[in-house]
XYZ file of C-alpha atoms in Angstrom:
612
model
C 13.009 10.089 -27.165
C 13.458 6.350 -26.838
C 13.996 3.635 -29.408
C 10.282 3.062 -29.801
C 9.856 6.580 -31.166
C 10.791 5.278 -34.603
C 7.085 4.622 -35.059
C 5.955 7.362 -32.689
C 4.568 4.925 -30.115
C 5.495 4.043 -26.549
C 6.661 0.697 -25.278
C 3.449 -0.484 -23.725
C 3.337 -4.162 -22.961
C 5.108 -6.566 -20.644
C 5.820 -10.034 -21.981
C 5.902 -13.201 -19.924
C 9.035 -15.318 -19.645
C 9.387 -18.344 -21.867
C 11.273 -21.533 -21.129
C 14.048 -20.338 -23.406
C 14.330 -17.110 -21.410
C 15.107 -18.982 -18.222
C 17.531 -21.376 -19.881
C 20.325 -18.947 -20.804
C 23.743 -20.471 -20.195
C 26.202 -17.611 -20.768
C 29.278 -19.838 -20.506
C 29.278 -23.289 -22.099
C 31.052 -25.606 -24.526
C 30.256 -26.716 -28.048
C 30.161 -30.373 -29.020
C 33.920 -30.683 -29.601
C 34.740 -29.200 -26.197
C 35.626 -25.705 -27.453
C 34.568 -23.044 -24.931
C 31.885 -20.576 -25.981
C 30.185 -17.540 -24.499
C 27.188 -15.270 -25.097
C 27.949 -11.777 -26.391
C 25.170 -9.196 -26.506
C 23.752 -6.023 -24.991
C 20.533 -7.341 -23.468
C 19.339 -9.786 -20.867
C 17.956 -13.027 -22.235
C 14.343 -12.182 -21.516
C 12.063 -9.839 -23.409
C 10.218 -7.283 -21.342
C 9.055 -4.790 -23.982
C 8.136 -4.719 -27.619
C 7.592 -2.067 -30.242
C 5.225 -2.039 -33.233
C 6.720 -3.175 -36.525
C 3.607 -3.763 -38.605
C 3.912 -0.419 -40.421
C 6.976 -1.587 -42.349
C 7.390 -4.450 -44.827
C 10.623 -5.666 -43.271
C 11.932 -4.762 -39.837
C 15.704 -4.746 -39.366
C 17.847 -4.298 -36.273
C 21.645 -4.208 -36.026
C 24.071 -3.913 -33.106
C 27.458 -2.312 -33.736
C 30.645 -3.682 -32.181
C 33.774 -1.488 -32.700
C 37.197 -2.915 -33.452
C 38.350 -2.258 -29.863
C 35.678 -4.675 -28.700
C 36.026 -7.268 -31.456
C 39.826 -7.506 -31.050
C 39.256 -9.173 -27.679
C 37.636 -12.061 -29.620
C 40.133 -12.180 -32.493
C 40.677 -15.736 -33.715
C 37.344 -16.944 -32.319
C 34.207 -17.579 -34.376
C 30.566 -16.568 -34.244
C 28.755 -19.921 -34.255
C 25.161 -19.051 -33.319
C 22.794 -16.081 -33.453
C 19.716 -15.940 -31.213
C 16.624 -13.826 -31.924
C 13.443 -13.453 -29.879
C 10.480 -13.038 -32.248
C 6.898 -12.184 -31.359
C 5.206 -14.795 -33.523
C 5.360 -17.385 -36.265
C 6.894 -16.205 -39.540
C 6.606 -17.317 -43.137
C 9.169 -19.594 -44.734
C 12.643 -18.055 -44.722
C 11.213 -14.715 -43.540
C 13.697 -14.487 -40.627
C 17.255 -13.628 -41.580
C 20.441 -12.964 -39.624
C 23.391 -11.072 -41.056
C 26.937 -9.901 -40.315
C 28.437 -6.959 -42.169
C 31.052 -4.231 -41.886
C 28.821 -1.612 -43.538
C 25.050 -1.266 -43.267
C 24.944 0.258 -46.740
C 26.608 -2.794 -48.242
C 24.150 -4.484 -50.602
C 25.470 -7.980 -49.837
C 26.412 -8.691 -46.188
C 29.597 -10.510 -45.274
C 27.370 -13.290 -44.006
C 23.632 -13.920 -44.251
C 21.456 -16.888 -43.387
C 17.685 -17.318 -43.585
C 15.441 -19.226 -41.189
C 11.782 -19.801 -40.328
C 10.348 -19.052 -36.881
C 7.853 -21.773 -35.985
C 6.344 -19.739 -33.152
C 6.893 -16.932 -30.674
C 10.023 -16.951 -28.525
C 13.746 -17.393 -28.887
C 15.023 -18.813 -32.157
C 18.477 -20.433 -32.272
C 20.163 -20.080 -35.661
C 23.219 -22.289 -35.943
C 25.509 -20.753 -38.542
C 26.076 -23.076 -41.470
C 29.579 -21.626 -41.709
C 31.111 -20.214 -38.477
C 32.162 -16.582 -38.991
C 35.832 -16.005 -38.118
C 36.481 -12.811 -36.126
C 39.553 -10.906 -37.322
C 39.129 -7.913 -34.985
C 37.440 -5.640 -37.540
C 34.325 -3.672 -36.531
C 31.057 -5.478 -37.263
C 27.336 -4.840 -37.494
C 25.438 -7.956 -36.408
C 21.681 -8.054 -36.777
C 18.533 -9.600 -38.092
C 15.547 -8.797 -40.277
C 12.089 -10.282 -40.066
C 8.925 -10.161 -42.156
C 5.324 -10.757 -41.170
C 5.446 -9.973 -37.438
C 3.680 -7.135 -35.660
C 6.289 -6.416 -32.994
C 10.012 -6.385 -32.330
C 11.019 -7.617 -28.899
C 13.298 -5.661 -26.569
C 15.072 -6.466 -23.314
C 16.550 -4.430 -20.497
C 20.019 -3.265 -21.447
C 22.994 -4.943 -19.826
C 25.678 -3.111 -21.757
C 25.224 0.152 -23.618
C 26.105 0.062 -27.295
C 25.175 1.434 -30.676
C 21.913 0.134 -32.080
C 20.508 0.766 -35.540
C 16.937 0.306 -36.759
C 15.694 0.317 -40.350
C 12.391 1.163 -41.949
C 11.484 1.753 -45.567
C 10.918 5.511 -45.380
C 13.958 6.516 -43.335
C 16.528 3.811 -43.975
C 19.002 2.998 -41.217
C 18.830 5.282 -38.185
C 21.009 5.258 -35.109
C 19.268 5.261 -31.725
C 21.302 6.398 -28.745
C 18.795 8.558 -26.878
C 18.079 5.861 -24.296
C 20.071 2.951 -22.931
C 17.142 1.412 -21.070
C 16.327 -1.251 -23.669
C 18.203 -3.165 -26.335
C 17.027 -5.534 -29.045
C 16.393 -9.100 -27.868
C 19.234 -10.499 -29.901
C 22.679 -11.933 -29.135
C 25.480 -14.038 -30.590
C 27.452 -17.016 -29.328
C 31.225 -16.841 -29.831
C 33.384 -19.994 -29.640
C 37.149 -20.493 -29.559
C 40.192 -21.280 -27.516
C 41.150 -17.611 -27.147
C 38.062 -16.083 -25.550
C 38.951 -13.118 -23.298
C 39.692 -14.238 -19.748
C 39.603 -10.807 -18.077
C 37.339 -8.258 -19.721
C 35.046 -5.789 -17.988
C 32.919 -2.933 -19.277
C 32.813 -0.033 -16.816
C 29.189 1.003 -16.611
C 28.004 3.755 -14.280
C 30.227 5.734 -11.919
C 29.406 8.026 -8.988
C 32.058 10.724 -8.617
C 31.750 13.738 -6.282
C 32.138 17.230 -7.712
C 33.978 18.701 -4.712
C 36.829 17.593 -2.455
C 38.856 19.233 0.297
C 42.622 19.634 0.199
C 44.449 16.817 2.014
C 41.377 14.634 1.873
C 40.609 11.564 -0.283
C 37.484 11.209 -2.358
C 35.122 8.223 -2.313
C 34.109 6.966 -5.751
C 31.963 4.008 -6.760
C 30.860 2.277 -9.917
C 29.271 -0.727 -11.587
C 30.787 -2.969 -14.227
C 29.763 -5.843 -16.490
C 31.946 -8.941 -16.688
C 32.556 -9.956 -20.326
C 35.494 -12.221 -19.393
C 35.584 -15.969 -18.898
C 37.008 -15.632 -15.367
C 35.033 -14.325 -12.386
C 36.160 -10.833 -11.412
C 37.797 -11.016 -8.000
C 39.662 -7.696 -8.026
C 39.953 -4.426 -9.931
C 42.870 -2.006 -9.990
C 41.685 1.579 -10.348
C 43.811 4.516 -11.459
C 42.912 8.133 -10.654
C 43.811 10.789 -13.221
C 43.890 14.536 -12.596
C 44.288 16.617 -15.764
C 45.522 13.469 -17.468
C 48.223 12.728 -14.885
C 47.985 9.709 -12.613
C 47.773 10.653 -8.929
C 47.699 7.085 -7.639
C 46.027 3.678 -7.847
C 43.908 1.504 -5.569
C 42.983 -2.196 -5.764
C 39.502 -3.365 -4.778
C 39.308 -7.043 -3.834
C 36.744 -9.720 -2.925
C 34.317 -8.796 -5.705
C 33.346 -12.318 -6.933
C 31.436 -11.264 -10.053
C 30.716 -14.144 -12.426
C 30.830 -14.048 -16.227
C 28.007 -12.010 -17.765
C 26.991 -10.598 -14.406
C 26.974 -7.030 -13.082
C 29.303 -6.104 -10.240
C 29.961 -3.011 -8.142
C 32.866 -1.468 -6.244
C 33.678 1.387 -3.869
C 37.122 2.838 -3.248
C 38.927 5.932 -1.989
C 41.279 8.019 -4.048
C 44.594 9.312 -2.705
C 44.395 12.663 -0.928
C 44.218 15.788 -3.081
C 47.122 18.130 -2.407
C 46.343 21.244 -4.476
C 43.277 23.439 -4.573
C 41.620 24.541 -7.789
C 39.602 23.140 -10.676
C 40.770 20.052 -12.527
C 39.596 17.387 -14.936
C 39.139 14.113 -13.039
C 38.862 10.623 -14.546
C 38.794 7.155 -13.068
C 40.249 4.261 -15.091
C 40.186 0.503 -14.428
C 43.677 -0.635 -15.444
C 43.716 -4.278 -14.349
C 41.227 -7.094 -13.757
C 42.322 -9.885 -11.403
C 45.824 -8.386 -11.506
C 46.057 -8.865 -15.286
C 45.577 -6.630 -18.303
C 41.996 -6.164 -19.487
C 41.313 -7.595 -22.951
C 39.625 -4.321 -24.009
C 40.647 -1.190 -22.119
C 38.645 1.172 -24.353
C 35.524 0.765 -22.179
C 37.222 0.994 -18.780
C 37.188 4.761 -18.276
C 34.669 6.878 -16.389
C 33.281 10.115 -17.721
C 35.343 13.274 -17.204
C 34.307 15.291 -14.151
C 35.100 18.937 -13.532
C 36.339 18.686 -9.955
C 36.769 21.600 -7.550
C 39.314 21.124 -4.747
C 38.931 23.599 -1.859
C 40.963 24.381 1.275
C 37.831 23.643 3.317
C 34.055 23.466 2.930
C 31.567 25.776 4.547
C 28.438 23.882 5.509
C 25.315 24.622 3.497
C 21.627 24.223 4.199
C 19.770 22.118 1.632
C 16.579 23.478 0.094
C 14.020 20.720 -0.495
C 11.110 21.834 -2.678
C 8.163 19.444 -2.696
C 5.352 19.468 -5.253
C 2.116 18.144 -3.726
C -1.599 18.904 -4.028
C -4.836 17.873 -2.362
C -5.972 16.083 -5.531
C -2.972 13.752 -5.450
C -3.784 10.371 -3.882
C -0.108 9.365 -3.761
C 1.069 12.526 -2.030
C 0.414 11.476 1.603
C 2.605 8.423 1.020
C 5.245 10.615 -0.591
C 5.318 12.875 2.466
C 5.797 9.859 4.716
C 8.801 8.757 2.638
C 10.269 12.267 2.861
C 9.826 12.233 6.649
C 11.405 8.777 6.962
C 14.483 9.733 4.940
C 14.976 13.403 5.765
C 12.858 14.078 8.843
C 15.846 14.085 11.202
C 18.139 16.136 8.961
C 18.637 19.539 10.555
C 20.326 20.906 7.429
C 17.244 20.346 5.223
C 14.816 23.248 4.718
C 11.544 22.039 3.232
C 9.023 24.157 1.342
C 5.934 22.745 -0.373
C 4.485 23.916 -3.671
C 0.834 23.074 -4.233
C 1.422 22.423 -7.901
C 2.518 19.645 -10.223
C -0.838 17.822 -10.221
C -3.518 20.418 -10.901
C -3.928 22.952 -8.052
C -5.900 23.550 -4.847
C -6.807 26.291 -2.381
C -3.165 26.626 -1.299
C -1.677 27.079 -4.764
C 0.113 30.368 -5.390
C 1.170 31.650 -8.785
C 4.879 31.305 -8.067
C 4.443 27.580 -7.443
C 2.667 27.211 -10.767
C 5.509 29.122 -12.399
C 8.015 26.670 -10.934
C 6.439 23.854 -12.936
C 8.948 25.112 -15.533
C 11.485 22.891 -13.766
C 9.621 19.764 -14.889
C 10.048 18.016 -18.209
C 7.789 20.025 -20.569
C 5.310 17.175 -21.122
C 5.570 15.327 -17.812
C 3.950 16.935 -14.763
C 3.369 14.718 -11.723
C 3.147 14.652 -7.938
C 4.494 13.942 -5.451
C 7.766 15.315 -6.759
C 10.837 16.977 -5.283
C 13.754 19.226 -6.160
C 16.847 19.425 -3.982
C 18.725 22.703 -4.352
C 17.209 22.960 -7.851
C 19.994 20.700 -9.032
C 19.849 17.803 -11.495
C 22.245 15.028 -10.489
C 21.829 12.968 -13.647
C 25.581 12.428 -14.116
C 25.825 10.480 -10.877
C 22.239 9.225 -10.638
C 20.695 8.840 -14.105
C 18.326 6.187 -12.780
C 16.467 8.859 -10.776
C 16.939 11.852 -13.099
C 15.745 10.048 -16.223
C 13.991 13.145 -17.603
C 17.089 15.335 -17.461
C 15.546 17.961 -15.141
C 15.899 18.748 -11.398
C 12.422 17.343 -10.537
C 12.212 13.649 -9.541
C 9.936 11.252 -7.667
C 10.580 11.131 -3.892
C 11.615 7.506 -3.458
C 13.747 6.451 -0.505
C 16.634 5.594 -2.800
C 16.502 8.873 -4.713
C 16.192 11.035 -1.599
C 19.055 9.235 0.129
C 21.318 9.588 -2.898
C 20.431 13.244 -3.432
C 21.002 14.097 0.218
C 24.361 12.311 0.244
C 25.557 14.389 -2.693
C 24.113 17.740 -1.658
C 25.280 17.423 1.952
C 28.816 17.037 0.616
C 28.411 20.110 -1.605
C 29.798 23.316 -0.061
C 27.941 26.560 0.450
C 28.714 29.084 -2.279
C 27.599 32.144 -0.328
C 26.578 33.287 3.154
C 22.978 34.262 3.844
C 21.346 35.433 7.070
C 17.727 36.194 7.856
C 16.311 38.337 10.675
C 12.615 38.903 11.272
C 10.501 41.072 13.560
C 6.803 40.342 14.079
C 4.280 42.909 15.305
C 1.669 40.438 16.578
C -0.980 43.077 17.191
C -0.766 44.541 13.705
C 0.221 41.197 12.142
C 3.048 42.834 10.256
C 6.315 41.035 9.591
C 9.601 42.773 8.869
C 12.358 40.753 7.187
C 16.009 41.686 6.863
C 18.248 39.565 4.608
C 22.031 39.857 4.475
C 24.256 37.941 2.041
C 27.879 37.943 0.988
C 30.279 35.843 -1.056
C 32.513 33.131 0.369
C 36.117 33.779 -0.518
C 37.404 31.527 -3.258
C 34.017 30.110 -4.235
C 32.928 30.534 -7.873
C 29.642 32.336 -8.401
C 27.275 32.150 -11.383
C 26.856 35.108 -13.715
C 23.413 35.891 -12.319
C 22.464 35.433 -8.646
C 18.936 35.912 -7.321
C 17.446 36.176 -3.821
C 14.049 34.539 -3.229
C 12.009 34.746 -0.019
C 9.066 32.482 0.919
C 6.675 32.471 3.836
C 5.560 28.968 4.816
C 2.979 27.611 7.222
C 3.177 24.156 8.733
C 0.528 21.816 10.156
C -2.544 23.035 8.268
C -5.296 20.510 8.986
C -7.515 19.454 6.119
C -10.299 16.971 5.424
C -9.907 17.225 1.658
C -6.566 15.530 1.014
C -6.965 12.637 -1.397
C -5.540 9.356 -0.150
C -5.357 10.440 3.511
C -8.467 8.947 5.178
C -9.333 12.481 6.324
C -6.425 12.852 8.778
C -3.905 15.099 7.069
C -1.833 18.158 7.839
C -0.262 20.173 5.050
C 3.402 20.628 5.799
C 5.609 23.624 5.039
C 2.977 25.070 2.712
C 4.198 28.134 0.813
C 1.773 30.901 1.679
C 3.528 33.736 -0.138
C 6.499 34.440 -2.363
C 7.636 37.752 -0.891
C 9.982 38.493 -3.781
C 9.044 38.108 -7.441
C 8.817 34.463 -8.552
C 12.385 34.330 -9.866
C 13.816 36.466 -7.071
C 15.607 39.800 -7.134
C 19.106 40.356 -8.595
C 21.895 40.150 -6.028
C 25.423 41.533 -6.300
C 27.766 39.685 -3.962
C 31.142 40.818 -5.241
C 31.216 44.079 -3.284
C 33.038 44.423 0.014
C 29.807 45.073 1.915
C 27.835 42.250 0.379
C 24.088 42.557 -0.171
C 21.121 43.363 2.048
C 17.376 43.680 1.501
C 14.340 44.511 3.642
C 10.725 43.419 3.222
C 7.522 44.056 5.136
C 4.476 41.793 4.889
C 0.990 41.974 6.402
C -0.137 38.490 7.410
C -3.781 37.465 6.823
C -5.770 36.606 9.951
C -6.252 32.959 8.944
C -2.515 32.254 8.901
C -1.186 30.739 12.136
C 1.973 32.746 12.800
C 3.153 30.256 15.446
C 3.454 27.641 12.703
C 5.075 29.924 10.148
C 8.645 30.358 8.929
C 10.430 32.689 6.578
C 12.758 30.999 4.087
C 15.366 32.869 2.035
C 17.766 31.433 -0.505
C 20.292 32.486 -3.114
C 20.309 30.731 -6.455
C 21.695 30.954 -9.947
C 19.298 32.290 -12.558
C 19.232 31.191 -16.171
C 15.809 31.409 -17.853
C 17.141 29.396 -20.801
C 18.349 26.386 -18.825
C 16.432 24.794 -15.939
C 19.581 22.865 -15.003
C 21.501 26.089 -14.400
C 19.523 27.446 -11.442
C 21.403 25.802 -8.566
C 20.699 27.010 -5.029
C 23.865 28.451 -3.488
C 22.668 28.470 0.124
C 19.447 28.853 2.097
C 18.238 29.846 5.553
C 14.983 29.779 7.522
C 13.651 31.407 10.685
C 10.446 31.004 12.679
C 8.191 34.018 12.975
C 7.758 33.543 16.748
C 9.800 32.026 19.517
C 6.903 30.422 21.442
C 6.184 27.417 19.239
C 5.890 24.041 20.946
C 8.784 21.622 20.864
C 8.893 17.922 21.463
C 10.235 14.528 20.569
C 10.283 13.138 17.038
C 7.992 10.185 17.476
C 5.966 8.283 20.059
C 7.484 5.002 21.181
C 4.283 3.685 22.727
C 0.789 4.888 23.659
C -0.149 2.308 26.278
C -1.710 1.918 28.710
C -4.340 4.523 27.800
C -5.893 6.666 30.502
C -8.911 8.898 30.021
C -6.555 11.835 29.660
C -3.034 11.040 28.536
C -0.704 13.593 27.021
C 1.681 12.802 24.206
C 4.101 14.942 22.311
C 5.166 14.533 18.708
C 7.053 16.406 16.027
C 5.821 15.848 12.482
C 5.960 12.128 13.173
C 3.597 9.214 12.993
C 1.256 8.120 15.763
C 0.163 4.522 15.355
C -2.744 2.715 16.961
C -1.288 0.590 19.798
C -2.064 -3.102 19.840
C -3.959 -2.720 23.118
C -6.502 -0.228 21.757
C -9.386 -0.630 19.322
C -9.700 3.120 18.845
C -8.191 6.334 20.094
C -9.354 9.901 19.570
C -6.810 12.732 19.600
C -7.660 16.322 20.574
C -5.661 19.515 20.626
C -5.544 21.663 23.757
C -8.502 23.703 22.484
C -10.661 20.601 22.682
C -10.995 20.153 18.906
C -10.638 16.605 17.603
C -7.760 16.380 15.157
C -7.529 12.632 14.471
C -9.156 9.263 15.116
C -7.212 6.027 14.920
C -8.903 2.669 14.388
C -8.370 -0.488 12.347
C -9.403 1.313 9.147
C -7.134 4.306 9.858
C -4.321 3.121 12.165
C -1.826 5.918 11.497
C -1.938 9.708 11.818
C 0.711 12.308 11.083
C 0.469 15.119 13.627
C 2.314 18.414 13.699
C 4.456 19.575 16.574
C 2.358 20.123 19.681
C 0.751 18.739 22.836
C -2.393 16.598 22.489
C -4.933 14.811 24.650
C -5.712 11.189 23.825
C -8.956 9.408 24.737
C-alpha cells in the first residue's frame, strides 16, 4: 500500500516542472544576512499527485522528532513552502506548526490564498523559534482536487487527514513525500549533519577476511561532506573504524561511500551494525539517524562455492521477453556458475507451459504478474536492494542493474549443501536415468524443511510465434518436465550417508536430447512464506556428450563467401556493414534466420551454421 491508498486510487499523473521548481536554492541568506536552509523530505519538484476532492479539507503533516529538531535549536522557521494543484479561495490555504495533531489550536497557524497552481511561499508573520522539541509541520487546503507529491529525499513520518478517518500515519512506502518544506534561519544551523539512507551489507564473511560495505547519505549540514568516519559494531562492540575521504557532497545533496571493515577473527553468527560517527572529522549534529539496519551476519572458516539457480519467467505472448533475454545474456551469459531454467508462465501461457511453472507464480506478488521476470536462488534481496525488490517477493524485472546486483550478492553467498547429478541415456529407447546424491556441508545451518527438485530443460527451440522477435527466436533453457513434484521431495541431510534418489524418464520423440539438460537443486520449503524458500545449491548435466561447442559471439562476418561457416554460443549475430542481407542455415539445410535492415540481429543457439 502506498500513500495514495488513502482514497483507494493510484498515483497516475506526471506533472511538468514550473519555474519555481527549478529555482530551489537550498542554502541562502535572509535580508539581514542571517544564513538559512531548506528542511524537508522531498525534492522541490512535484512528480505525482493524489485525489483530494472527496474530502472537504485535505491536511498533510510531516513529523520531526526531538533528535532531529535539536540540531536546529535556537534557529527559527521563517518560511513554509507548499505546492498546490490550483487556485484556492480566499484564506483557504493554511500552514501550521504543532506538537500534537490532536491539539485543537496549533502552536502556530497562518492562512494564505493560492493565486494559481505551483509553489506558494508563505512568509511567517512571526518566525517560529525552535527549542528542540518534536514538531508536526504541515498544511491544509480547501477547494483543490489534488495534493502534490515529490520523490522522497529523506524518509520520515508523514500523516494525512480526512474527515472519515482522522489523522492516519503512512509509512508503507518511502517513494513519495508531500510537496512541502520549511526554511530555517539562524546563526547556529548545523554545520555537519548527515542522514544515513540505504546500506548494502553482505550476509556472510570468511574468517580473517574484511567485508565490503556501501551506503548512501543525505547532507543536511551547511558544510559539504568531504569525509565520513564509519564504525563497525559486532554484537554491540566496536571492532574498528574506517574513514572514507574525497566525497565532496554539497548541502541537500545525496552522496555515497564504499569501505572495507576490519578482518573478522571469529566464526559464528553475530549482530552487525555500521555507524557513521563523524562527518568531516567532527561530531554529527544528529547521530540518531547515522546507523544502518542490524544484519544477522554469519562468519565462516571458508566458503564452498555454489551454483546460482536463475529462474526466468517468459512466454511467447510477451513482446518484451526477447529484449529481456538479451539483457540476461549480456549480464550473465559468461557466468559459468549460473544455471538458467525458463518457466513459460507469468504472462498467460503457451505451448511450452507446464503446470509446475504455473504453480511457481506463487512467488510473485499476489496481484502483480508480469514477464519477463527472474528469480535468483528464490531469494528476495530487499534489505540490500529495495529499489529492485519493491514488491517484497523474490521475483523482479531483469534489468542490467538488478541482475548485476543480484549476481554480486549470490556469488558471494556460500553453498549450504553438496549436490551431485549423474545421468544415463538409452538413446534407442529414449529413456533417461537420473541419480542424485546430496549431503550437508559441515558447519552450515540448514532450514527446517529441505526439498529436492529436478527439472529437464531443452535449449534452442526455434519458433515463429514469439511476440516481439521478428520471427527469429529460439526458446532458451525451456523447462520440459518437472521430474519431481512441483515443490520437490523431502530430503534429510543430517545423516552420515546423506541423501540419494533415482528417477527414470521416457523422453518424447519431439524433444532434442542433444540440447537437453537435467537440473537438480536443494531448497528450503515453507508454503506459508515465499521469502523462505532459498535455494541451497544446484547442479546441471547435459543428457549427451556430443553437443556442439563454440565461441561466445561472432566478431565479424565479412567478407561473405557463398558458403562461410560461423560458430556461436547463445550469442548475437549482427548484420555486417558490408552486407544488405544474409541467410543462415543449419547443417540440415533448413533456414533458421534472415538478417536484413528490418531484422539486423539474430540470437542463435550453440552450433555450426552456413551463411549465404
